[in-house]
XYZ file of C-alpha atoms in Angstrom:
552
model
C 122.426 94.373 132.345
C 119.437 92.464 130.902
C 118.830 92.026 127.099
C 115.741 94.722 126.694
C 118.018 97.391 128.889
C 121.300 96.396 126.556
C 119.242 96.753 123.626
C 117.487 100.220 124.526
C 120.882 101.900 125.352
C 122.682 100.967 122.423
C 119.756 102.672 120.605
C 119.769 105.631 122.746
C 123.746 106.013 122.137
C 123.035 107.114 118.668
C 121.151 109.785 120.057
C 124.042 111.625 122.010
C 126.765 113.499 120.888
C 130.301 114.189 122.786
C 128.917 118.098 123.650
C 125.473 116.309 125.326
C 128.289 114.140 127.802
C 131.166 116.639 128.437
C 131.309 120.062 128.950
C 133.583 121.875 126.216
C 135.148 124.096 128.335
C 136.301 121.572 130.342
C 137.763 119.577 127.269
C 139.510 122.832 125.891
C 141.472 123.372 129.203
C 142.435 119.433 128.775
C 143.859 119.701 125.442
C 145.273 123.281 126.475
C 147.395 121.448 129.271
C 148.365 118.545 127.458
C 149.355 120.750 124.794
C 151.675 122.873 126.913
C 152.914 120.178 129.311
C 154.280 118.106 125.951
C 154.947 120.547 123.607
C 152.616 119.598 120.907
C 149.363 120.442 119.266
C 146.372 118.917 120.179
C 142.427 119.658 119.183
C 139.529 117.671 119.568
C 137.403 116.275 116.483
C 133.588 115.540 115.832
C 133.516 112.104 114.072
C 132.976 113.768 110.656
C 136.613 115.902 111.368
C 134.708 118.834 112.306
C 136.743 120.415 115.259
C 135.721 120.625 118.548
C 137.866 122.287 120.406
C 140.074 125.259 119.461
C 143.383 124.284 118.076
C 145.432 124.165 121.148
C 149.809 124.790 120.645
C 149.424 124.659 116.832
C 152.582 125.504 115.744
C 153.414 128.433 113.692
C 154.361 126.345 110.411
C 151.084 124.790 110.143
C 149.205 127.575 111.036
C 150.961 130.409 108.997
C 152.578 128.434 106.746
C 151.001 124.989 105.365
C 147.452 126.111 106.667
C 147.423 129.730 104.594
C 147.616 127.814 101.318
C 144.559 126.061 99.443
C 146.854 122.714 99.083
C 148.126 122.509 102.310
C 144.701 123.545 104.366
C 143.200 120.314 101.923
C 145.974 118.141 102.829
C 145.599 119.076 106.641
C 142.281 118.381 106.354
C 142.577 115.065 104.892
C 145.371 113.946 107.414
C 142.708 115.233 110.297
C 140.290 112.800 108.903
C 142.105 109.777 108.413
C 143.416 110.061 111.532
C 140.300 111.021 113.434
C 139.111 107.551 112.316
C 137.977 104.758 114.814
C 140.943 102.157 114.131
C 140.957 98.430 115.071
C 144.647 98.644 116.435
C 143.737 101.935 118.597
C 146.327 105.131 118.684
C 147.352 105.414 114.859
C 150.816 107.741 114.493
C 151.320 108.928 110.934
C 153.565 111.602 108.909
C 150.725 114.268 108.087
C 150.829 114.922 104.044
C 151.697 118.151 103.577
C 155.368 118.791 105.053
C 155.679 115.364 106.776
C 155.397 115.982 110.267
C 154.610 113.289 112.399
C 150.813 112.674 114.178
C 148.778 110.820 115.997
C 144.925 110.638 116.666
C 142.753 108.375 118.703
C 139.302 107.676 119.428
C 136.861 108.459 122.049
C 134.246 105.554 121.936
C 131.288 105.569 124.095
C 129.033 102.477 124.550
C 130.034 101.489 121.257
C 129.613 104.307 119.244
C 132.497 106.768 118.150
C 131.528 110.174 119.529
C 135.096 112.279 118.670
C 138.908 111.735 118.325
C 141.686 113.227 120.017
C 144.205 114.555 117.436
C 148.247 115.378 118.450
C 151.581 115.874 116.980
C 153.130 118.560 114.998
C 156.299 116.878 116.180
C 159.755 117.388 113.969
C 160.932 113.953 114.506
C 164.761 113.470 114.715
C 166.455 112.472 111.810
C 163.526 113.276 109.250
C 163.055 116.268 107.379
C 166.587 117.113 107.398
C 166.872 117.119 103.468
C 166.620 120.952 102.589
C 166.192 119.858 98.795
C 163.144 117.678 99.445
C 161.413 120.237 101.599
C 162.095 122.873 99.257
C 160.311 120.986 96.403
C 157.545 120.068 99.464
C 157.119 124.305 99.485
C 156.992 124.331 95.760
C 154.162 121.525 95.273
C 152.312 124.085 98.290
C 153.378 126.687 96.697
C 154.885 128.542 99.415
C 158.423 130.533 99.467
C 160.925 127.746 100.154
C 163.165 130.589 102.166
C 159.664 130.870 104.484
C 158.872 127.006 104.588
C 162.472 126.251 105.713
C 162.714 129.143 108.107
C 159.840 127.821 110.197
C 160.329 124.341 109.863
C 163.770 125.177 111.792
C 161.739 126.429 114.405
C 159.690 123.574 115.201
C 161.403 121.379 118.168
C 162.936 118.022 117.708
C 162.022 114.881 119.508
C 163.231 111.222 118.878
C 160.415 108.918 117.095
C 160.902 106.994 120.723
C 159.927 110.106 123.225
C 156.630 111.092 120.823
C 155.176 107.410 121.424
C 155.940 108.242 125.071
C 153.434 111.045 125.133
C 151.027 109.347 122.691
C 150.484 106.147 125.002
C 149.984 108.760 128.258
C 147.330 110.676 125.955
C 145.974 107.483 124.934
C 145.518 106.641 128.631
C 143.497 110.060 129.643
C 141.830 109.666 126.646
C 140.692 105.716 127.092
C 139.385 107.223 131.211
C 137.282 109.899 128.906
C 135.796 107.159 127.058
C 134.896 105.412 130.579
C 133.659 108.564 132.077
C 131.821 109.610 128.978
C 130.038 106.183 129.425
C 129.233 106.975 133.256
C 127.654 110.148 132.043
C 125.734 108.345 129.837
C 124.134 106.175 131.960
C 123.623 109.081 134.289
C 121.575 110.798 131.676
C 120.037 108.154 131.274
C 118.715 107.564 134.645
C 117.650 111.074 134.759
C 116.132 110.789 131.507
C 114.225 107.473 132.233
C 113.414 108.838 135.772
C 111.707 112.458 134.220
C 109.986 110.340 131.733
C 108.682 107.401 135.096
C 107.752 110.712 136.647
C 105.656 111.716 133.524
C 103.879 108.953 133.261
C 102.805 109.063 136.822
C 101.672 112.505 136.626
C 100.125 111.179 133.662
C 98.089 108.454 135.017
C 97.405 110.357 138.203
C 95.971 113.139 135.838
C 94.242 110.232 134.252
C 92.814 108.621 137.328
C 91.418 112.277 138.400
C 89.734 112.863 135.352
C 87.832 109.642 135.468
C 86.528 110.121 138.724
C 84.812 113.507 137.404
C 84.127 112.138 133.888
C 82.801 109.523 132.013
C 85.329 107.132 129.792
C 83.590 106.660 126.719
C 82.185 110.352 126.078
C 83.993 112.713 127.744
C 81.065 114.174 129.858
C 81.014 114.479 133.379
C 80.348 111.284 135.325
C 77.157 110.518 137.680
C 79.010 111.272 140.822
C 80.006 114.933 139.946
C 76.753 115.515 138.752
C 75.637 114.581 142.215
C 78.292 116.968 143.644
C 77.111 119.773 141.515
C 73.448 119.411 141.917
C 74.214 119.383 146.143
C 76.169 122.286 145.367
C 74.181 124.598 143.358
C 71.442 123.844 145.623
C 73.587 126.598 148.204
C 74.552 128.890 144.949
C 71.773 131.385 145.329
C 73.034 133.470 142.627
C 72.253 130.589 139.926
C 68.691 130.532 139.907
C 66.636 130.606 137.773
C 67.989 126.858 137.497
C 67.536 124.724 134.474
C 67.623 120.602 134.739
C 67.411 118.236 131.768
C 66.734 114.625 131.635
C 67.661 113.389 128.331
C 67.642 109.438 127.292
C 69.236 107.755 124.037
C 66.704 106.581 121.610
C 67.137 103.178 120.090
C 70.474 102.564 122.030
C 69.241 98.670 122.857
C 68.409 98.317 118.967
C 72.149 99.008 117.996
C 73.538 97.365 121.364
C 71.373 94.116 120.091
C 71.231 94.556 116.551
C 73.966 96.216 115.468
C 76.542 95.232 118.329
C 78.292 97.598 121.462
C 80.315 99.125 119.030
C 77.602 101.084 116.960
C 75.630 101.540 120.442
C 78.605 103.454 122.027
C 79.107 105.383 118.760
C 75.365 107.004 119.124
C 75.768 107.561 122.406
C 79.283 109.343 121.546
C 77.392 111.167 118.833
C 74.592 112.750 120.992
C 76.982 113.646 124.240
C 79.154 115.626 121.452
C 75.979 117.250 119.976
C 74.779 118.166 123.331
C 78.503 119.575 123.986
C 78.317 121.471 121.267
C 75.218 123.625 121.522
C 75.519 123.987 125.068
C 74.037 127.236 126.361
C 75.924 128.824 129.345
C 79.803 128.013 129.953
C 79.459 126.842 133.487
C 76.585 123.864 132.437
C 77.102 120.886 133.821
C 76.499 117.635 131.571
C 76.632 114.469 132.244
C 76.369 110.964 131.055
C 74.234 109.275 134.364
C 73.773 106.103 132.983
C 74.147 103.697 129.811
C 71.647 105.818 127.665
C 70.768 108.874 130.594
C 72.313 112.490 130.307
C 71.432 115.157 132.756
C 72.360 118.823 132.482
C 72.300 121.435 134.560
C 72.019 125.023 133.669
C 72.335 127.869 135.658
C 70.763 131.466 135.558
C 68.642 129.960 132.663
C 64.722 130.226 131.879
C 62.678 127.793 130.818
C 62.391 128.999 127.229
C 66.170 129.225 127.015
C 66.257 125.665 127.956
C 63.812 124.299 125.860
C 65.581 126.148 122.864
C 68.552 124.407 124.548
C 66.639 121.197 123.660
C 65.461 121.946 120.022
C 69.108 122.552 119.109
C 70.021 119.370 120.394
C 67.027 117.814 118.321
C 67.524 119.639 115.096
C 71.527 118.877 115.369
C 70.485 115.071 115.728
C 68.463 114.814 112.840
C 71.204 116.431 110.522
C 73.862 113.934 112.039
C 74.956 111.520 109.357
C 77.602 109.520 110.750
C 76.044 107.290 113.070
C 73.912 104.020 111.174
C 70.653 105.480 112.701
C 70.276 108.995 113.023
C 71.015 109.754 116.658
C 67.626 110.485 118.558
C 67.686 112.002 122.234
C 64.069 112.067 124.352
C 64.547 115.215 126.339
C 62.275 116.484 129.672
C 63.060 120.266 131.608
C 61.753 121.624 134.419
C 62.955 124.940 135.891
C 62.769 126.390 139.387
C 63.585 130.002 140.105
C 62.845 129.378 144.431
C 66.437 128.574 146.094
C 63.876 126.641 148.911
C 63.416 123.483 146.118
C 65.336 120.597 146.006
C 66.750 119.831 142.872
C 66.358 116.225 143.016
C 62.781 116.738 142.829
C 63.294 119.526 140.338
C 65.452 116.210 138.170
C 62.334 113.837 139.426
C 59.876 115.914 137.234
C 62.478 116.432 134.368
C 62.721 112.829 134.011
C 58.566 112.416 134.352
C 59.076 114.847 131.762
C 61.409 113.051 129.421
C 59.642 109.746 129.701
C 56.880 111.711 128.319
C 58.631 113.100 125.323
C 59.766 109.033 124.663
C 56.695 107.909 124.677
C 55.396 110.644 121.994
C 58.608 109.884 119.702
C 57.602 105.994 120.074
C 54.584 106.552 118.753
C 55.518 108.450 115.557
C 58.484 107.319 114.584
C 58.732 104.569 112.128
C 62.284 102.645 112.455
C 61.804 100.285 109.838
C 60.067 102.963 107.389
C 63.458 105.372 108.098
C 66.029 102.015 107.557
C 63.948 101.233 104.232
C 65.194 104.492 103.458
C 68.511 105.047 104.200
C 69.283 101.804 102.325
C 66.769 103.556 98.961
C 68.660 106.690 99.662
C 71.994 104.659 99.344
C 71.237 102.205 96.409
C 71.364 99.231 98.463
C 67.681 98.325 98.444
C 65.820 99.852 95.505
C 62.183 101.108 96.025
C 61.280 100.054 92.500
C 62.073 96.156 92.684
C 60.820 96.258 96.110
C 57.166 97.913 94.966
C 57.399 95.341 91.865
C 57.580 92.246 94.336
C 54.660 93.463 96.591
C 52.961 94.048 93.197
C 53.965 90.686 91.962
C 52.895 88.999 95.380
C 49.940 90.586 96.016
C 48.738 89.308 92.398
C 50.152 85.919 93.060
C 49.019 84.647 96.384
C 45.247 85.945 94.712
C 46.131 83.592 91.797
C 46.528 81.212 94.248
C 43.534 81.781 96.007
C 45.709 82.675 99.202
C 43.365 84.331 102.106
C 44.200 88.257 102.402
C 45.156 88.223 106.125
C 48.536 85.320 104.752
C 48.886 87.816 101.530
C 49.234 90.944 104.077
C 52.044 88.716 106.206
C 54.193 88.262 103.229
C 54.272 92.088 102.097
C 54.997 93.012 105.512
C 57.405 90.106 105.503
C 59.275 91.425 101.506
C 59.090 95.056 103.181
C 61.421 93.608 106.637
C 63.246 90.888 104.661
C 66.492 92.930 103.675
C 66.808 95.856 106.378
C 68.989 93.879 107.948
C 71.797 95.061 104.885
C 71.968 98.102 107.148
C 74.700 96.660 108.626
C 76.624 97.319 105.376
C 76.092 100.620 104.669
C 79.589 101.960 105.024
C 81.505 99.191 103.886
C 82.008 100.434 100.561
C 84.472 97.327 99.517
C 81.656 94.889 100.255
C 79.103 96.915 98.411
C 81.446 97.059 95.238
C 82.058 92.910 95.712
C 78.561 92.578 96.113
C 77.473 94.170 93.309
C 80.300 94.669 90.725
C 83.139 91.859 91.452
C 80.016 89.671 92.191
C 82.146 87.615 94.794
C 80.756 84.985 95.831
C 82.228 84.538 99.305
C 81.669 88.185 99.813
C 78.202 87.892 98.989
C 77.010 84.808 100.925
C 78.882 85.925 104.058
C 76.874 89.396 103.665
C 73.703 87.669 103.282
C 73.760 84.824 105.947
C 74.396 88.027 108.336
C 72.110 90.574 106.874
C 68.871 87.795 107.211
C 70.006 87.252 110.884
C 70.184 91.116 111.454
C 66.512 91.921 109.630
C 65.082 89.039 111.840
C 66.363 90.780 115.339
C 65.351 93.945 114.175
C 61.772 92.731 113.007
C 62.238 90.862 116.924
C 62.402 94.665 118.540
C 58.945 95.816 117.427
C 55.318 94.469 118.310
C 54.050 94.990 114.359
C 56.756 93.231 113.105
C 57.611 90.195 115.569
C 54.865 88.135 113.623
C 56.977 87.922 110.438
C 60.682 87.426 111.899
C 60.553 83.586 111.228
C 59.330 84.538 107.883
C 62.201 86.920 107.502
C 64.673 84.493 108.710
C 63.757 81.716 106.100
C 63.408 84.186 103.018
C 66.796 83.563 101.282
C 66.486 79.340 102.488
C 66.692 77.237 98.828
C 64.947 74.417 97.802
C 68.281 72.252 97.982
C 69.091 73.095 101.066
C 72.318 75.491 99.848
C 70.786 78.821 100.713
C 70.852 80.750 104.602
C 71.021 80.955 107.385
C 70.072 77.455 108.357
C 70.160 75.515 105.257
C 66.712 74.186 105.323
C 65.450 72.758 102.533
C 62.133 71.678 100.711
C 59.169 72.131 102.824
C 61.276 72.990 105.537
C 60.972 76.170 104.487
C 57.667 78.198 105.263
C 55.340 78.557 101.726
C 55.438 82.266 102.680
C 59.126 82.547 102.625
C 59.327 80.290 99.062
C 56.947 82.769 97.912
C 59.200 85.332 98.806
C 62.263 84.316 97.659
C 60.653 83.088 94.213
C 59.219 86.875 93.435
C 62.532 88.782 94.353
C 64.514 86.876 92.102
C 62.028 87.674 89.654
C 61.391 91.521 90.170
C 65.108 92.161 90.854
C 66.372 90.056 87.737
C 64.317 92.419 85.658
C 64.790 95.619 87.595
C 67.084 98.482 86.842
C 70.677 98.700 88.263
C 72.731 99.031 90.473
C 70.655 96.837 92.393
C 69.070 94.678 89.713
C 69.938 92.914 86.576
C 67.921 94.702 83.573
C 67.359 91.149 82.418
C 64.065 90.865 79.912
C 61.139 89.187 80.946
C 61.804 85.847 79.090
C 65.502 85.689 79.999
C 64.274 85.747 83.677
C 61.654 83.192 83.369
C 63.919 80.841 81.705
C 66.507 81.387 84.501
C 63.965 80.309 87.159
C 62.666 77.228 85.323
C 66.753 76.378 85.334
C 66.565 76.741 88.702
C 63.510 74.803 89.608
C 64.218 72.363 91.966
C 67.404 73.839 93.344
C 66.714 77.603 94.467
C 62.941 77.287 93.978
C 60.243 75.084 95.130
C 59.107 73.059 91.717
C 55.529 72.878 92.495
C 55.584 76.549 92.878
C 57.454 77.930 89.761
C 54.955 75.972 87.809
C 52.163 77.892 89.064
C 53.955 80.706 89.018
C 54.717 80.512 85.177
C 51.079 79.616 84.448
C 50.404 82.800 86.265
C 52.271 84.575 84.109
C 50.605 82.974 80.874
C 47.300 83.864 82.438
C 48.633 87.890 83.004
C 49.672 88.383 79.429
């Protein structure tokens, strides 16, 4: 037997009781047979002393004299408990505490666990208990009439100790066989349990495999193969018409996967799938994931108006959803046919075309970067006031430097994008506490390093912002080379990024909490001077101070 199986069996035996391994009626017959054959009292007890079988051949003296008194009953229970313990020497022979009759106890041990005991005895040993005066005294101690006590005691058959020990040794062999039988019964039950468990596991695996042939593992929607099968089915099901086919496509999934990781992309597609299941209009509809971001729907007995209402309900639910980094968005196209001769694949093709048209419309009016900023403002990770202050100061300062209009607009655009990567930390309250309250520098640096790169990746994904993505990546680099993410130093950092870093510090330092630090203008200028040549371009600092003094 290997160690793992042996350890498991030792653990499992603790869950078994005597009644689990033996038929109690058979054990009662065994106890009755032993008691009648050897003319002794026999009972099987649990480890706590509680009787498992009914008393077999208990003598009248014990039942109707000794155990009728409170003290006698208490003494008998105590004797049974002592005899029923597991004893290293095996069988224990000892006089009972009430009258001194000789009793014996042997343990039934299965797999190292004591599960029961066999108690036997109520035997009067030759040469013992013959002292009438002593017996009268015991009767008085128990509160029993001495004459009744002595009369009942005389009726108990007399044995020699040797005779009783031979009886006990024989019974002990029977109990030993019972222990071995108990272990075999335990192993048999464990094998049955194991086989049953294995069968259940196999059935579950079979069910899982069957489920995966018809369902998408991630979303729980039907699979593409099942969708195609149902398309064929419904072409022949004339009672299903009019029938609507919907083609849906999750928006911004590539953005989520590329910028925030596939876990967030999966969360987005699961959210959309759950919403589409939640608001489905008919019981026998088929909603299937037919590609990474593609979901297709069959709605039997559905008019165009009903199908459009379903699409609107899905989009409304998406707009209210809050548990994704970005609100889920889905493009949808609907095509309905009443003609049973139409090929549903052709209907799906039309729905696809309408879906792509819907996607173009959504792209034309959506402002992902603007939406991200609004989320960050709402969560107080960024401050609308501080960003507006930065833009205003940059515009004035750049004019002071005689920069051209196009370059000023580029810097303003970069200011609005530089921190949108903080969206990745919206749900991380522990980070936000460390960043704002505890001021854990290591947490700040890790977040800054990550969020700048995320901002850069987001900027690269849109035509209107790709031109400033390089500036965005450098907006947290410092003049001395200790910034992030690439530790650029001096003029390795582009001028636009150096300006943004300086102005952003200025606006944040004086901005309101929780994003800003609420310092005075004078204190802020002093801190900028202190960091001249470390955080900030020294020449730029000099020009900025001149600019501030000029404005005053």
